[in-house]
Tab-separated table of C-alpha atoms in Angstrom:
chain	number	residue	atom	x	y	z
X	107	UNK	CA	-13.779	-42.513	15.243
X	108	UNK	CA	-14.203	-39.347	17.446
X	109	UNK	CA	-11.645	-39.064	20.317
X	110	UNK	CA	-13.191	-38.457	23.684
X	111	UNK	CA	-12.351	-35.210	25.502
X	112	UNK	CA	-11.079	-35.451	28.993
X	113	UNK	CA	-14.474	-34.286	30.393
X	114	UNK	CA	-16.306	-36.930	28.416
X	115	UNK	CA	-13.983	-39.677	29.480
X	116	UNK	CA	-14.278	-38.578	33.163
X	117	UNK	CA	-18.122	-38.442	32.884
X	118	UNK	CA	-18.198	-42.107	31.456
X	119	UNK	CA	-15.916	-43.335	34.313
X	120	UNK	CA	-17.983	-41.445	36.864
X	121	UNK	CA	-21.355	-42.847	35.513
X	122	UNK	CA	-19.839	-46.336	35.239
X	123	UNK	CA	-18.591	-46.254	38.872
X	124	UNK	CA	-21.880	-44.741	40.158
X	125	UNK	CA	-24.126	-47.248	38.387
X	126	UNK	CA	-21.751	-49.993	39.262
X	127	UNK	CA	-21.812	-49.129	42.904
X	128	UNK	CA	-25.684	-48.973	42.708
X	129	UNK	CA	-25.662	-52.423	41.335
X	130	UNK	CA	-23.443	-53.696	44.116
X	131	UNK	CA	-25.746	-51.980	46.771
X	132	UNK	CA	-28.832	-53.403	45.292
X	133	UNK	CA	-27.290	-56.838	45.236
X	134	UNK	CA	-25.716	-56.916	48.648
X	135	UNK	CA	-28.740	-55.346	50.375
X	136	UNK	CA	-31.266	-57.306	48.244
X	137	UNK	CA	-33.002	-53.968	47.523
X	138	UNK	CA	-32.822	-54.929	43.891
X	139	UNK	CA	-35.216	-57.892	44.531
X	140	UNK	CA	-38.826	-56.871	44.723
X	141	UNK	CA	-40.970	-59.525	46.424
X	142	UNK	CA	-43.753	-60.982	44.193
X	143	UNK	CA	-46.518	-63.545	44.430
X	144	UNK	CA	-45.756	-67.162	45.451
X	145	UNK	CA	-42.314	-66.436	46.896
X	146	UNK	CA	-40.883	-65.157	43.577
X	147	UNK	CA	-38.930	-61.986	43.262
X	148	UNK	CA	-38.741	-59.335	40.442
X	149	UNK	CA	-35.161	-58.188	39.929
X	150	UNK	CA	-34.153	-54.684	38.837
X	151	UNK	CA	-30.432	-55.471	39.168
X	152	UNK	CA	-29.905	-55.305	35.470
X	153	UNK	CA	-31.385	-51.868	35.031
X	154	UNK	CA	-28.098	-50.029	35.812
X	155	UNK	CA	-26.392	-51.985	33.017
X	156	UNK	CA	-29.154	-50.893	30.572
X	157	UNK	CA	-29.000	-47.270	31.642
X	158	UNK	CA	-25.174	-47.240	31.436
X	159	UNK	CA	-25.253	-48.479	27.867
X	160	UNK	CA	-28.100	-46.214	26.845
X	161	UNK	CA	-26.637	-43.070	28.450
X	162	UNK	CA	-22.833	-43.507	28.065
X	163	UNK	CA	-22.315	-46.209	25.434
X	164	UNK	CA	-20.856	-49.647	24.852
X	165	UNK	CA	-17.983	-49.617	27.348
X	166	UNK	CA	-19.871	-48.134	30.125
X	167	UNK	CA	-22.686	-50.703	29.845
X	168	UNK	CA	-20.141	-53.562	29.510
X	169	UNK	CA	-18.242	-52.383	32.607
X	170	UNK	CA	-21.428	-52.213	34.683
X	171	UNK	CA	-22.436	-55.611	33.336
X	172	UNK	CA	-19.164	-57.024	34.528
X	173	UNK	CA	-19.654	-55.419	37.977
X	174	UNK	CA	-23.217	-56.988	38.043
X	175	UNK	CA	-21.829	-60.398	37.036
X	176	UNK	CA	-18.949	-60.529	39.540
X	177	UNK	CA	-21.304	-59.249	42.358
X	178	UNK	CA	-23.641	-62.115	41.538
X	179	UNK	CA	-20.750	-64.625	41.552
X	180	UNK	CA	-19.438	-63.316	44.863
X	181	UNK	CA	-22.846	-63.367	46.518
X	182	UNK	CA	-23.397	-66.868	45.251
X	183	UNK	CA	-20.133	-68.059	46.618
X	184	UNK	CA	-20.347	-66.285	49.993
X	185	UNK	CA	-24.079	-66.045	50.949
X	186	UNK	CA	-25.993	-68.506	48.914
X	187	UNK	CA	-29.333	-69.070	50.364
X	188	UNK	CA	-30.176	-72.409	48.693
X	189	UNK	CA	-32.248	-73.130	45.508
X	190	UNK	CA	-30.438	-71.976	42.324
X	191	UNK	CA	-27.946	-69.733	44.118
X	192	UNK	CA	-25.194	-72.382	44.095
X	193	UNK	CA	-25.229	-72.491	40.343
X	194	UNK	CA	-24.263	-68.848	40.119
X	195	UNK	CA	-20.815	-69.719	41.264
X	196	UNK	CA	-20.345	-70.770	37.590
X	197	UNK	CA	-19.226	-67.490	35.805
X	198	UNK	CA	-20.853	-68.815	32.604
X	199	UNK	CA	-24.289	-68.382	34.444
X	200	UNK	CA	-23.459	-65.388	36.638
X	201	UNK	CA	-20.895	-63.298	34.702
X	202	UNK	CA	-21.139	-63.879	30.995
X	203	UNK	CA	-24.797	-63.100	30.358
X	204	UNK	CA	-24.371	-59.850	32.373
X	205	UNK	CA	-21.250	-58.761	30.388
X	206	UNK	CA	-23.056	-59.417	27.158
X	207	UNK	CA	-25.881	-57.213	28.228
X	208	UNK	CA	-23.876	-53.975	27.558
X	209	UNK	CA	-23.204	-54.772	23.845
X	210	UNK	CA	-26.754	-56.097	23.362
X	211	UNK	CA	-28.256	-52.823	24.687
X	212	UNK	CA	-25.797	-50.595	22.852
X	213	UNK	CA	-26.264	-52.165	19.392
X	214	UNK	CA	-29.963	-52.632	19.867
X	215	UNK	CA	-30.483	-48.965	20.714
X	216	UNK	CA	-28.046	-47.845	18.021
X	217	UNK	CA	-30.315	-49.556	15.401
X	218	UNK	CA	-33.641	-48.612	16.922
X	219	UNK	CA	-32.722	-44.961	17.203
X	220	UNK	CA	-32.254	-44.811	13.466
X	221	UNK	CA	-35.898	-45.608	12.780
X	222	UNK	CA	-37.708	-44.365	15.936
X	223	UNK	CA	-37.691	-41.360	18.271
X	224	UNK	CA	-34.822	-41.830	20.742
X	225	UNK	CA	-37.009	-42.237	23.907
X	226	UNK	CA	-39.263	-44.759	22.275
X	227	UNK	CA	-36.182	-46.718	20.969
X	228	UNK	CA	-34.696	-46.621	24.482
X	229	UNK	CA	-37.904	-47.993	26.051
X	230	UNK	CA	-38.177	-50.916	23.486
X	231	UNK	CA	-34.458	-51.518	24.088
X	232	UNK	CA	-34.995	-51.774	27.833
X	233	UNK	CA	-37.733	-54.238	27.269
X	234	UNK	CA	-35.994	-56.441	24.785
X	235	UNK	CA	-32.634	-56.346	26.671
X	236	UNK	CA	-34.355	-57.476	29.852
X	237	UNK	CA	-35.905	-60.424	27.903
X	238	UNK	CA	-32.577	-61.228	26.262
X	239	UNK	CA	-30.815	-61.155	29.706
X	240	UNK	CA	-33.502	-63.484	31.077
X	241	UNK	CA	-33.304	-65.878	28.195
X	242	UNK	CA	-29.258	-66.029	28.519
X	243	UNK	CA	-29.412	-66.657	32.359
X	244	UNK	CA	-32.378	-69.149	32.229
X	245	UNK	CA	-30.810	-70.872	29.247
X	246	UNK	CA	-27.484	-71.246	30.973
X	247	UNK	CA	-29.267	-72.667	34.021
X	248	UNK	CA	-30.954	-75.120	31.914
X	249	UNK	CA	-27.811	-76.110	29.969
X	250	UNK	CA	-26.059	-76.746	33.298
X	251	UNK	CA	-29.001	-78.799	34.621
X	252	UNK	CA	-30.042	-76.310	37.269
X	253	UNK	CA	-33.492	-75.828	35.657
X	254	UNK	CA	-35.626	-77.987	33.500
X	255	UNK	CA	-36.130	-76.650	29.990
X	256	UNK	CA	-39.952	-76.830	30.603
X	257	UNK	CA	-39.554	-74.326	33.367
X	258	UNK	CA	-37.775	-71.722	31.164
X	259	UNK	CA	-40.902	-70.549	29.398
X	260	UNK	CA	-42.817	-70.397	32.653
X	261	UNK	CA	-40.417	-68.287	34.353
X	262	UNK	CA	-40.160	-65.865	31.285
X	263	UNK	CA	-43.936	-65.352	31.391
X	264	UNK	CA	-44.284	-65.122	35.264
X	265	UNK	CA	-41.137	-62.949	36.113
X	266	UNK	CA	-39.314	-61.670	33.004
X	267	UNK	CA	-42.227	-59.812	31.521
X	268	UNK	CA	-42.659	-57.911	34.814
X	269	UNK	CA	-39.002	-57.201	35.022
X	270	UNK	CA	-38.902	-55.919	31.540
X	271	UNK	CA	-41.909	-53.731	32.250
X	272	UNK	CA	-40.047	-52.339	35.345
X	273	UNK	CA	-36.835	-51.761	33.327
X	274	UNK	CA	-38.948	-49.670	30.791
X	275	UNK	CA	-40.452	-47.476	33.332
X	276	UNK	CA	-37.307	-46.846	35.238
X	277	UNK	CA	-35.164	-46.386	32.141
X	278	UNK	CA	-37.647	-44.118	30.371
X	279	UNK	CA	-38.185	-41.993	33.563
X	280	UNK	CA	-34.339	-41.547	34.229
X	281	UNK	CA	-33.535	-40.721	30.537
X	282	UNK	CA	-36.518	-38.249	30.443
X	283	UNK	CA	-35.239	-36.462	33.538
X	284	UNK	CA	-31.703	-36.467	32.164
X	285	UNK	CA	-33.034	-34.951	28.788
X	286	UNK	CA	-35.021	-32.381	30.587
X	287	UNK	CA	-31.977	-31.224	32.660
X	288	UNK	CA	-29.784	-31.240	29.620
X	289	UNK	CA	-32.256	-29.060	27.654
X	290	UNK	CA	-32.606	-26.701	30.598
X	291	UNK	CA	-28.735	-26.336	30.685
X	292	UNK	CA	-28.612	-25.624	27.143
X	293	UNK	CA	-31.305	-23.012	27.378
X	294	UNK	CA	-29.470	-21.432	30.259
X	295	UNK	CA	-26.296	-21.324	28.420
X	296	UNK	CA	-27.947	-19.687	25.333
X	297	UNK	CA	-29.544	-17.135	27.597
X	298	UNK	CA	-26.181	-16.214	29.205
X	299	UNK	CA	-24.654	-15.829	25.698
X	300	UNK	CA	-27.574	-13.600	24.630
X	301	UNK	CA	-27.177	-11.450	27.552
X	302	UNK	CA	-23.489	-10.895	26.876
């Protein structure tokens, strides 16, 4: 196992903090909830968890997932607006699925990157991880009696597929920009070395 350099460790901490803060901001301001037809909302609150795990690895994704989960728990306890919100005071519904997202994304991407180009693997991972997150949360709601099992499939089709599509677009765009900046930085460094 390779030991992280101080710079790598600091970068991981910074990315975890930045994406975690973005998750809290999206949750508190409701900017992470995109209004959709028939009063439903499409959420992108899970996207920072996926990005963290794809860009910086297992612990970064898990940490952001924990921030997402505890933010959800806190908001359910302090500013529930009715409906299913009250059930998110249960950490098995609000926290556990979000913490598990980090490992799911990390190991899914690890496997897919072995057989597919990295960007394609990351896009597929974003889609499948979003669906897994929805299944875990909706399944927990059904287990605890907040949602009938018959509604789980309908929500997966009406909301989760759109959330998964949004996650793919955002994650692929962010990773593409990061890759382009990294490539430009490497070229600049090579140019500087060639000039010496």
